[in-house]
Short mmCIF file of C-alpha atoms in Angstrom, two decimals:
data_model
loop_
_atom_site.label_atom_id
_atom_site.label_comp_id
_atom_site.label_asym_id
_atom_site.label_seq_id
_atom_site.Cartn_x
_atom_site.Cartn_y
_atom_site.Cartn_z
CA MET A 1 75.03 -42.54 -38.98
CA LYS A 2 75.19 -45.08 -41.98
CA THR A 3 73.37 -44.53 -45.02
CA LYS A 4 73.31 -47.35 -47.84
CA LEU A 5 71.73 -47.76 -51.22
CA LEU A 6 69.22 -50.45 -52.03
CA PRO A 7 67.23 -51.03 -55.88
CA PHE A 8 64.13 -50.01 -55.34
CA VAL A 9 62.09 -49.55 -58.37
CA ILE A 10 63.63 -49.12 -62.00
CA ILE A 11 61.92 -47.49 -64.98
CA PHE A 12 63.42 -48.11 -68.53
CA ALA A 13 63.09 -45.56 -70.99
CA ALA A 14 63.08 -47.00 -74.85
CA CYS A 15 65.33 -46.27 -77.28
CA GLY A 16 65.02 -45.71 -80.74
CA PHE A 17 65.95 -48.59 -81.96
CA TRP A 18 67.05 -51.79 -80.41
CA SER A 19 70.73 -51.66 -81.28
CA CYS A 20 74.23 -52.47 -79.38
CA ASN A 21 75.23 -48.46 -80.19
CA ASP A 22 71.78 -47.07 -79.01
CA GLN A 23 72.22 -45.06 -75.44
CA CYS A 24 69.50 -45.95 -73.09
CA LYS A 25 68.87 -43.93 -70.06
CA GLU A 26 67.89 -45.54 -67.17
CA THR A 27 66.04 -44.13 -64.06
CA ARG A 28 66.77 -45.80 -60.68
CA VAL A 29 64.62 -44.94 -57.78
CA THR A 30 66.40 -46.30 -54.79
CA ARG A 31 65.75 -46.54 -51.08
CA ARG A 32 68.46 -44.69 -48.66
CA PHE A 33 68.28 -45.74 -45.28
CA THR A 34 69.85 -43.57 -42.72
CA GLN A 35 70.45 -45.27 -39.34
CA VAL A 36 69.12 -43.55 -35.87
CA THR A 37 69.01 -44.30 -32.38
CA LEU A 38 65.75 -43.62 -30.36
CA SER A 39 64.89 -43.07 -27.11
CA LEU A 40 62.30 -45.34 -25.79
CA MET A 41 61.69 -43.12 -22.90
CA GLU A 42 61.13 -40.33 -25.58
CA LEU A 43 59.06 -42.22 -27.68
CA ARG A 44 57.13 -43.11 -24.77
CA MET A 45 55.98 -39.82 -23.84
CA GLN A 46 54.98 -38.90 -27.31
CA VAL A 47 51.85 -41.03 -27.44
CA LYS A 48 48.83 -38.63 -27.25
CA ALA A 49 45.69 -37.68 -28.74
CA GLU A 50 46.27 -34.57 -31.36
CA SER A 51 44.11 -32.62 -33.92
CA ALA A 52 43.10 -34.23 -36.75
CA ARG A 53 45.48 -34.37 -39.78
CA SER A 54 45.16 -35.37 -43.76
CA LEU A 55 46.73 -39.29 -44.85
CA GLU A 56 49.88 -38.92 -46.21
CA ARG A 57 51.25 -42.57 -46.47
CA PRO A 58 48.12 -44.77 -45.18
CA GLY A 59 48.52 -48.10 -43.98
CA LYS A 60 46.63 -50.69 -42.62
CA MET A 61 42.81 -49.98 -41.58
CA TYR A 62 40.45 -51.01 -39.23
CA VAL A 63 36.07 -50.45 -38.53
CA LYS A 64 34.10 -50.60 -35.85
CA GLY A 65 30.80 -49.74 -35.64
CA ASN A 66 30.57 -45.79 -36.98
CA TYR A 67 34.31 -45.34 -36.58
CA LEU A 68 37.32 -45.75 -39.10
CA PHE A 69 41.11 -46.13 -38.13
CA VAL A 70 43.51 -45.63 -40.43
CA ASN A 71 47.22 -46.16 -39.93
CA GLU A 72 49.52 -43.44 -40.77
CA ILE A 73 52.77 -45.55 -41.37
CA LYS A 74 55.04 -45.41 -38.55
CA GLU A 75 53.53 -42.45 -37.32
CA GLY A 76 49.95 -43.09 -35.25
CA ILE A 77 46.33 -43.91 -36.27
CA HIS A 78 43.36 -41.75 -37.90
CA ILE A 79 40.17 -41.52 -36.12
CA ILE A 80 37.51 -40.92 -38.66
CA ASP A 81 33.25 -40.74 -37.94
CA ASN A 82 32.15 -42.70 -40.89
CA SER A 83 28.12 -42.51 -39.58
CA ASN A 84 27.46 -40.79 -43.04
CA PRO A 85 29.66 -43.23 -45.48
CA SER A 86 29.23 -40.79 -48.23
CA SER A 87 30.90 -37.92 -46.06
CA PRO A 88 33.14 -39.69 -43.44
CA LYS A 89 34.65 -36.74 -41.30
CA PHE A 90 38.64 -36.92 -39.40
CA VAL A 91 38.09 -37.04 -35.96
CA SER A 92 41.22 -36.88 -34.48
CA PHE A 93 44.97 -38.39 -34.82
CA ILE A 94 46.49 -40.45 -32.49
CA LYS A 95 50.25 -39.68 -32.27
CA ILE A 96 52.07 -43.57 -31.94
CA PRO A 97 55.49 -43.46 -33.15
CA GLY A 98 56.09 -46.61 -34.93
CA ASN A 99 53.11 -47.99 -35.15
CA GLY A 100 51.61 -50.25 -38.05
CA ASP A 101 48.79 -52.32 -36.82
CA ILE A 102 45.51 -52.28 -35.26
CA ALA A 103 42.61 -53.87 -32.94
CA VAL A 104 39.94 -52.42 -30.89
CA ARG A 105 38.12 -54.22 -28.11
CA ASP A 106 34.54 -52.36 -26.48
CA ASN A 107 36.46 -49.02 -26.48
CA ILE A 108 40.08 -49.90 -26.02
CA LEU A 109 42.17 -49.60 -29.13
CA PHE A 110 45.28 -51.78 -29.05
CA ALA A 111 48.47 -50.59 -31.11
CA ASP A 112 52.30 -51.65 -31.61
CA SER A 113 54.43 -48.55 -30.88
CA PHE A 114 58.09 -50.08 -32.21
CA SER A 115 58.51 -52.57 -29.39
CA ASP A 116 55.85 -51.73 -27.17
CA LEU A 117 51.74 -52.81 -26.86
CA VAL A 118 49.73 -50.16 -26.20
CA ALA A 119 46.08 -49.91 -24.83
CA LEU A 120 43.88 -46.55 -25.27
CA ASP A 121 40.56 -45.65 -23.78
CA ILE A 122 39.05 -44.29 -27.30
CA THR A 123 35.62 -43.56 -25.17
CA ASP A 124 36.21 -40.01 -26.35
CA PRO A 125 37.98 -40.26 -29.65
CA VAL A 126 38.97 -36.45 -29.32
CA ASN A 127 40.97 -36.83 -26.04
CA ALA A 128 42.19 -40.93 -26.35
CA LYS A 129 44.31 -41.99 -23.29
CA GLU A 130 46.84 -44.58 -22.74
CA THR A 131 45.98 -47.14 -20.01
CA GLY A 132 48.21 -49.70 -20.36
CA ARG A 133 51.42 -51.12 -21.57
CA VAL A 134 53.23 -54.05 -22.04
CA ARG A 135 57.35 -52.99 -22.92
CA ASN A 136 59.43 -54.85 -24.93
CA VAL A 137 57.72 -57.25 -26.28
CA PHE A 138 58.41 -56.75 -29.90
CA LYS A 139 61.76 -57.32 -30.61
CA ASN A 140 62.29 -55.95 -34.23
CA GLY A 141 60.34 -54.83 -36.98
CA VAL A 142 60.65 -53.75 -41.11
CA PHE A 143 58.67 -50.43 -42.36
CA ASP A 144 59.41 -49.89 -45.90
CA GLY A 145 62.42 -52.10 -46.24
CA GLY A 146 64.34 -50.55 -43.49
CA GLY A 147 64.44 -52.70 -40.20
CA TRP A 148 64.52 -51.58 -36.69
CA SER A 149 65.77 -53.36 -33.42
CA LEU A 150 65.24 -53.15 -29.85
CA ASN A 151 67.92 -52.53 -27.15
CA GLU A 152 66.74 -53.43 -24.06
CA THR A 153 70.46 -52.41 -22.61
CA ILE A 154 70.15 -48.61 -23.38
CA GLY A 155 66.89 -48.47 -23.58
CA SER A 156 66.67 -47.82 -27.25
CA ILE A 157 65.28 -48.60 -30.71
CA ASN A 158 67.84 -48.55 -33.58
CA ASP A 159 65.70 -47.50 -36.45
CA SER A 160 66.21 -46.88 -40.28
CA ASN A 161 64.91 -43.66 -41.87
CA VAL A 162 64.00 -44.48 -45.46
CA GLU A 163 64.65 -41.34 -48.12
CA PHE A 164 63.87 -42.41 -51.89
CA VAL A 165 66.26 -40.83 -54.00
CA THR A 166 65.65 -40.80 -58.45
CA GLU A 167 69.11 -41.31 -60.54
CA GLU A 168 69.23 -41.26 -63.98
CA ILE A 169 72.35 -43.58 -65.43
CA THR A 170 72.81 -43.37 -69.21
CA THR A 171 74.59 -46.57 -70.19
CA ASN A 172 74.69 -48.71 -73.87
CA CYS A 173 71.33 -50.62 -74.45
CA GLU A 174 73.16 -54.06 -74.61
CA ASP A 175 74.56 -53.19 -71.35
CA GLY A 176 72.15 -51.43 -69.42
CA VAL A 177 68.96 -53.44 -70.40
CA SER A 178 68.20 -56.86 -70.69
CA PRO A 179 65.76 -57.68 -72.98
CA GLY A 180 63.95 -60.16 -70.43
CA TRP A 181 63.71 -56.83 -68.16
CA TRP A 182 62.22 -55.12 -71.60
CA TRP A 183 59.05 -52.70 -71.15
CA GLY A 184 58.98 -50.77 -73.79
CA GLY A 185 59.15 -47.60 -71.87
CA GLY A 186 56.97 -48.84 -69.55
CA VAL A 187 57.59 -49.31 -65.82
CA PHE A 188 58.52 -52.59 -63.21
CA ALA A 189 57.59 -51.29 -59.98
CA LEU A 190 59.38 -52.74 -56.77
CA ALA A 191 57.10 -51.11 -54.43
CA ASP A 192 55.49 -52.58 -51.38
CA LEU A 193 52.95 -49.95 -49.76
CA ALA A 194 53.34 -50.99 -46.03
CA SER A 195 55.43 -52.40 -43.45
CA PHE A 196 56.68 -55.93 -44.28
CA SER A 197 56.22 -56.59 -40.81
CA SER A 198 49.85 -57.26 -38.46
CA SER A 199 33.18 -60.59 -42.15
CA SER A 200 30.21 -59.80 -40.76
CA PRO A 201 29.32 -55.87 -39.93
CA ALA A 202 31.20 -54.24 -37.20
CA ALA A 203 29.21 -53.89 -33.86
CA SER A 204 28.72 -50.43 -32.32
CA PRO A 205 31.61 -49.19 -30.49
CA ASN A 206 30.20 -48.95 -27.21
CA SER A 207 28.31 -52.34 -27.06
CA ALA A 208 30.23 -54.57 -24.83
CA GLY A 209 32.40 -57.17 -25.54
CA SER A 210 32.56 -56.08 -29.28
CA ASN A 211 35.38 -56.52 -31.35
CA GLY A 212 36.17 -54.37 -34.96
CA GLN A 213 36.88 -56.22 -38.25
CA ALA A 214 40.74 -55.78 -40.00
CA GLY A 215 41.98 -56.13 -43.62
CA SER A 216 43.42 -59.32 -44.77
CA MET A 217 46.91 -57.73 -44.30
CA ALA A 218 46.53 -57.31 -40.43
CA ARG A 219 49.02 -58.69 -37.88
CA PHE A 220 46.91 -58.47 -34.97
CA ALA A 221 43.47 -60.84 -33.95
CA LEU A 222 41.00 -60.81 -31.40
CA HIS A 223 39.78 -63.98 -30.13
CA GLN A 224 38.07 -64.19 -26.60
CA ASN A 225 39.86 -63.27 -23.79
CA PHE A 226 43.09 -62.69 -25.99
CA LEU A 227 44.93 -60.36 -28.50
CA TYR A 228 47.19 -62.19 -31.12
CA THR A 229 49.82 -60.22 -32.96
CA VAL A 230 52.47 -61.75 -35.48
CA SER A 231 55.85 -60.91 -36.16
CA GLN A 232 58.44 -61.66 -38.48
CA SER A 233 58.84 -65.32 -36.51
CA SER A 234 56.67 -65.49 -33.63
CA LEU A 235 52.94 -65.42 -32.77
CA GLN A 236 52.56 -63.45 -29.17
CA LEU A 237 49.75 -63.85 -27.10
CA PHE A 238 48.03 -61.03 -24.64
CA ASN A 239 45.97 -61.94 -22.20
CA ILE A 240 43.36 -59.06 -22.43
CA SER A 241 40.41 -60.24 -19.81
CA ASN A 242 40.88 -56.82 -18.77
CA PRO A 243 41.35 -54.82 -21.78
CA ARG A 244 42.42 -51.80 -20.70
CA GLU A 245 45.24 -53.96 -19.00
CA PRO A 246 46.65 -56.62 -21.14
CA LYS A 247 49.32 -59.30 -20.22
CA ASP A 248 51.89 -60.44 -21.77
CA PHE A 249 50.90 -64.15 -21.65
CA LYS A 250 52.99 -66.36 -24.40
CA THR A 251 55.12 -66.68 -27.60
CA ILE A 252 55.05 -69.27 -30.18
CA ASN A 253 57.91 -69.45 -32.29
CA MET A 254 56.98 -70.05 -35.73
CA GLY A 255 59.91 -69.97 -38.27
CA TRP A 256 60.93 -66.56 -40.44
CA GLY A 257 59.32 -64.80 -42.66
CA ILE A 258 55.52 -64.63 -40.98
CA GLU A 259 53.30 -61.67 -42.31
CA THR A 260 49.43 -61.89 -41.60
CA ILE A 261 46.68 -63.61 -39.07
CA PHE A 262 42.94 -64.10 -40.25
CA PRO A 263 40.93 -65.93 -37.43
CA TYR A 264 37.96 -68.07 -38.34
CA GLN A 265 36.00 -69.99 -35.99
CA ASN A 266 38.63 -71.88 -34.13
CA LYS A 267 41.23 -71.51 -36.31
CA LEU A 268 44.09 -69.06 -36.76
CA PHE A 269 45.06 -69.01 -40.59
CA ILE A 270 49.06 -67.33 -40.91
CA GLY A 271 50.50 -66.20 -43.48
CA SER A 272 54.11 -66.36 -44.20
CA SER A 273 56.48 -65.66 -47.36
CA THR A 274 56.49 -69.49 -47.78
CA GLY A 275 53.06 -70.85 -46.71
CA MET A 276 49.86 -70.61 -45.13
CA PHE A 277 49.91 -72.01 -41.48
CA ILE A 278 46.56 -73.19 -39.50
CA TYR A 279 46.58 -73.44 -36.36
CA ASP A 280 43.99 -75.25 -33.93
CA ASN A 281 42.51 -72.30 -31.38
CA SER A 282 39.94 -74.32 -29.91
CA ASN A 283 41.90 -73.34 -26.61
CA PRO A 284 42.47 -70.18 -27.03
CA ALA A 285 45.49 -70.11 -24.67
CA GLU A 286 46.90 -73.26 -26.36
CA PRO A 287 46.93 -72.71 -30.28
CA VAL A 288 48.06 -75.93 -31.72
CA LYS A 289 49.80 -76.30 -35.04
CA LEU A 290 47.84 -78.31 -37.23
CA SER A 291 49.27 -78.46 -41.10
CA SER A 292 51.48 -75.98 -43.44
CA PHE A 293 50.35 -75.47 -46.62
CA GLN A 294 53.64 -74.39 -48.42
CA HIS A 295 54.45 -72.50 -51.94
CA GLY A 296 57.14 -70.60 -53.57
CA ARG A 297 58.52 -67.55 -52.05
CA ALA A 298 56.07 -64.63 -52.10
CA CYS A 299 53.93 -62.26 -49.72
CA ASP A 300 50.54 -63.27 -49.02
CA PRO A 301 47.60 -62.67 -47.33
CA VAL A 302 45.08 -65.33 -46.80
CA VAL A 303 41.16 -65.36 -46.02
CA VAL A 304 38.77 -68.31 -45.59
CA HIS A 305 34.93 -69.46 -46.28
CA ASP A 306 33.62 -71.96 -45.04
CA ASP A 307 36.12 -74.60 -46.08
CA ILE A 308 38.39 -72.77 -48.71
CA ALA A 309 41.29 -70.83 -47.99
CA TYR A 310 41.75 -67.96 -50.86
CA VAL A 311 45.06 -66.88 -50.53
CA THR A 312 47.69 -64.53 -53.17
CA LEU A 313 50.64 -64.48 -53.87
CA ARG A 314 52.94 -61.51 -55.58
CA THR A 315 56.02 -60.55 -56.39
CA GLY A 316 57.71 -57.28 -56.12
CA THR A 317 58.35 -57.02 -52.41
CA ALA A 318 60.72 -57.66 -49.79
CA CYS A 319 59.72 -61.60 -50.22
CA VAL A 320 61.63 -62.22 -53.62
CA GLY A 321 58.94 -64.03 -54.94
CA SER A 322 58.17 -64.89 -58.73
CA GLN A 323 54.46 -65.50 -58.25
CA ASN A 324 51.31 -63.31 -58.74
CA GLN A 325 48.45 -65.47 -58.55
CA LEU A 326 45.33 -66.53 -56.16
CA ASP A 327 45.26 -70.06 -54.56
CA LEU A 328 42.09 -71.54 -53.66
CA VAL A 329 43.01 -74.21 -50.79
CA ASP A 330 40.65 -76.96 -49.24
CA VAL A 331 41.04 -76.66 -45.71
CA SER A 332 38.01 -79.28 -44.98
CA ASN A 333 40.70 -81.15 -43.07
CA PRO A 334 42.80 -78.69 -41.56
CA SER A 335 45.51 -81.21 -40.88
CA ALA A 336 46.13 -81.79 -44.78
CA PRO A 337 45.19 -78.34 -46.95
CA GLN A 338 44.93 -79.30 -50.65
CA LEU A 339 45.35 -77.14 -53.27
CA ILE A 340 41.91 -76.60 -55.58
CA LYS A 341 43.54 -74.43 -58.22
CA SER A 342 46.05 -71.77 -58.97
CA TYR A 343 44.98 -68.79 -60.84
CA GLN A 344 47.12 -65.97 -62.53
CA MET A 345 46.98 -62.55 -61.47
CA GLN A 346 48.81 -59.68 -62.11
CA ASN A 347 50.15 -58.37 -58.50
CA PRO A 348 47.65 -59.27 -56.06
CA HIS A 349 47.55 -57.83 -52.69
CA GLY A 350 44.62 -57.78 -49.85
CA LEU A 351 41.35 -59.24 -50.38
CA SER A 352 37.72 -60.31 -48.85
CA ILE A 353 35.21 -62.39 -49.19
CA ASP A 354 31.44 -61.96 -48.96
CA PHE A 355 30.64 -65.55 -50.79
CA PRO A 356 29.81 -65.87 -53.56
CA ASN A 357 31.95 -62.48 -54.24
CA LEU A 358 35.49 -62.14 -53.76
CA TYR A 359 37.22 -58.71 -53.90
CA LEU A 360 41.01 -58.82 -54.86
CA CYS A 361 43.27 -56.22 -54.49
CA GLU A 362 45.99 -56.14 -57.67
CA GLY A 363 48.23 -52.92 -56.38
CA GLU A 364 48.30 -50.28 -58.94
CA HIS A 365 45.99 -52.59 -60.98
CA GLY A 366 42.95 -51.64 -59.48
CA LEU A 367 40.70 -54.18 -57.97
CA LYS A 368 38.70 -57.46 -59.02
CA VAL A 369 35.43 -59.07 -58.31
CA PHE A 370 35.06 -62.60 -58.93
CA ASP A 371 31.90 -65.02 -58.37
CA VAL A 372 33.98 -67.68 -56.83
CA LYS A 373 31.07 -70.30 -56.88
CA ASP A 374 32.70 -72.25 -59.18
CA LYS A 375 35.73 -72.98 -57.66
CA PHE A 376 37.80 -74.90 -60.85
CA ALA A 377 36.36 -72.00 -63.01
CA VAL A 378 37.25 -68.80 -60.69
CA ASN A 379 38.87 -66.92 -64.10
CA ASP A 380 36.03 -67.30 -66.24
CA HIS A 381 33.60 -65.54 -63.79
CA GLN A 382 35.45 -62.05 -63.24
CA LEU A 383 32.67 -59.79 -62.57
CA ALA A 384 34.71 -56.54 -62.97
CA HIS A 385 38.01 -54.58 -62.67
CA PHE A 386 38.06 -51.40 -61.72
CA LYS A 387 41.47 -49.81 -62.52
CA ASP A 388 41.17 -45.91 -61.43
CA MET A 389 42.22 -46.59 -57.97
CA ASP A 390 45.54 -48.16 -56.27
CA ALA A 391 44.60 -51.23 -54.23
CA TYR A 392 46.05 -52.52 -51.11
CA ASP A 393 43.70 -53.64 -49.17
CA VAL A 394 39.87 -54.13 -49.04
CA ILE A 395 37.19 -55.21 -46.34
CA SER A 396 33.49 -56.27 -47.50
CA LEU A 397 30.80 -55.49 -45.02
CA GLY A 398 28.48 -56.74 -47.42
CA LYS A 399 26.53 -53.66 -48.66
CA THR A 400 29.63 -51.66 -48.17
CA LEU A 401 33.33 -51.99 -49.67
CA LEU A 402 36.54 -50.12 -47.73
CA LEU A 403 38.89 -50.62 -49.90
CA ILE A 404 42.73 -48.54 -49.08
CA GLY A 405 45.71 -48.01 -51.15
CA LYS A 406 48.62 -45.33 -52.04
CA ASP A 407 46.49 -42.49 -53.04
CA GLY A 408 43.89 -42.98 -50.33
CA PHE A 409 40.93 -44.29 -48.74
CA TYR A 410 37.70 -45.21 -50.82
CA GLN A 411 33.97 -46.62 -49.84
CA TYR A 412 31.83 -47.97 -52.16
CA ASP A 413 27.85 -49.13 -52.08
CA ALA A 414 28.30 -52.93 -53.22
CA THR A 415 24.87 -53.86 -53.69
CA ASN A 416 25.72 -54.65 -56.92
CA PRO A 417 29.24 -56.04 -57.00
CA LYS A 418 29.86 -55.73 -61.12
CA ASP A 419 28.78 -51.77 -60.74
CA LEU A 420 30.54 -50.35 -57.60
CA LYS A 421 29.19 -47.26 -56.99
CA LEU A 422 31.99 -44.58 -55.14
CA LEU A 423 30.51 -43.35 -51.70
CA SER A 424 33.45 -41.26 -51.12
CA LYS A 425 37.11 -40.88 -51.23
CA ILE A 426 39.75 -39.73 -48.77
CA PRO A 427 42.53 -38.52 -51.10
CA VAL A 428 46.37 -38.35 -49.47
CA GLY A 429 47.18 -34.69 -49.12
CA LYS A 430 43.72 -33.07 -48.49
CA GLU A 431 43.57 -30.96 -46.23
CA ILE A 432 41.13 -30.99 -43.22
#
């Protein structure tokens, strides 16, 4: 096994005075990657329903009727009964090795498991059962900066286990700290929550032909008889006319750095590290690229309402970007999107629109709420800034707001967007 270290979080402790003779202590947190080989035969035997467990490393979230589905990064999916948002109850945990994304059609849950797409019947959420599997369809991916790849020849996954290591180094101030990085004892974090890899209220879990709702960070999207998934370089179509047995249908190459997918009306809006792509989805079996909206290199999800796309760009990720901003883009002519205006943010992540209210996650800086009726003065109409949470992604259900971050899962009464009322929180590590 090979191990390598990459810089991850840098914390500079303040010196007494700034001078060439001062000694500075630099605390450096690195990611240690240990390469491992996993048997696909064994991984495929491990997908099963288990008893409920606590949140440890929450990732993507999904809502369907009275149920919440929360991804435990690389481990599986928590199923939560949300009949009473003030008191959500863990129901079960579906163990799915290598899982990062979720989508639900009727009572069938679709999930990635490293290289495979898995379909599970969740009619009885305590006893979920696998009904179908498309093997070896995803070739590679990334979790926490550690890559994995498929080796079809021997039936294995070459994976990277990630361990965070803290080290303290003493240096001369003039050598160890550059003025451009000086934060007076503060923290400059290069952390990303989930894998760099996928708005009306959701319908009842038992209603025919119904889909749930994902957050803006999703890599999975449902439309008619198709499930769309985006990898780092392609759009993959699965025919789910029989949801219990999905079929691999088509692969569309899109270039590198693909991150998120947002279906809206008859369009697909794809977020990438270099821009937003717009695809015509009038024929769901044949998505056609209409245009791309280019920006500097940065990670970005996108949501859309009417003729405006809301795109966030952020630094501090594997995208190695230099921009922290919200872009409003006119997509009235999807073949020629035009920038309306850019607004500087702190470290924007996921977002959700319940017009005219835009909910925007700022990572460790919390959640911001904007009135976006005046698209040229969004920064002058910030309704609120809630700083008591780590905000990664958000889903607006009108009167209710769902939010997920490194420290747990939140639900708010959003009747008054200026004064969100906490209904419940499931903190990381809470005992079941």
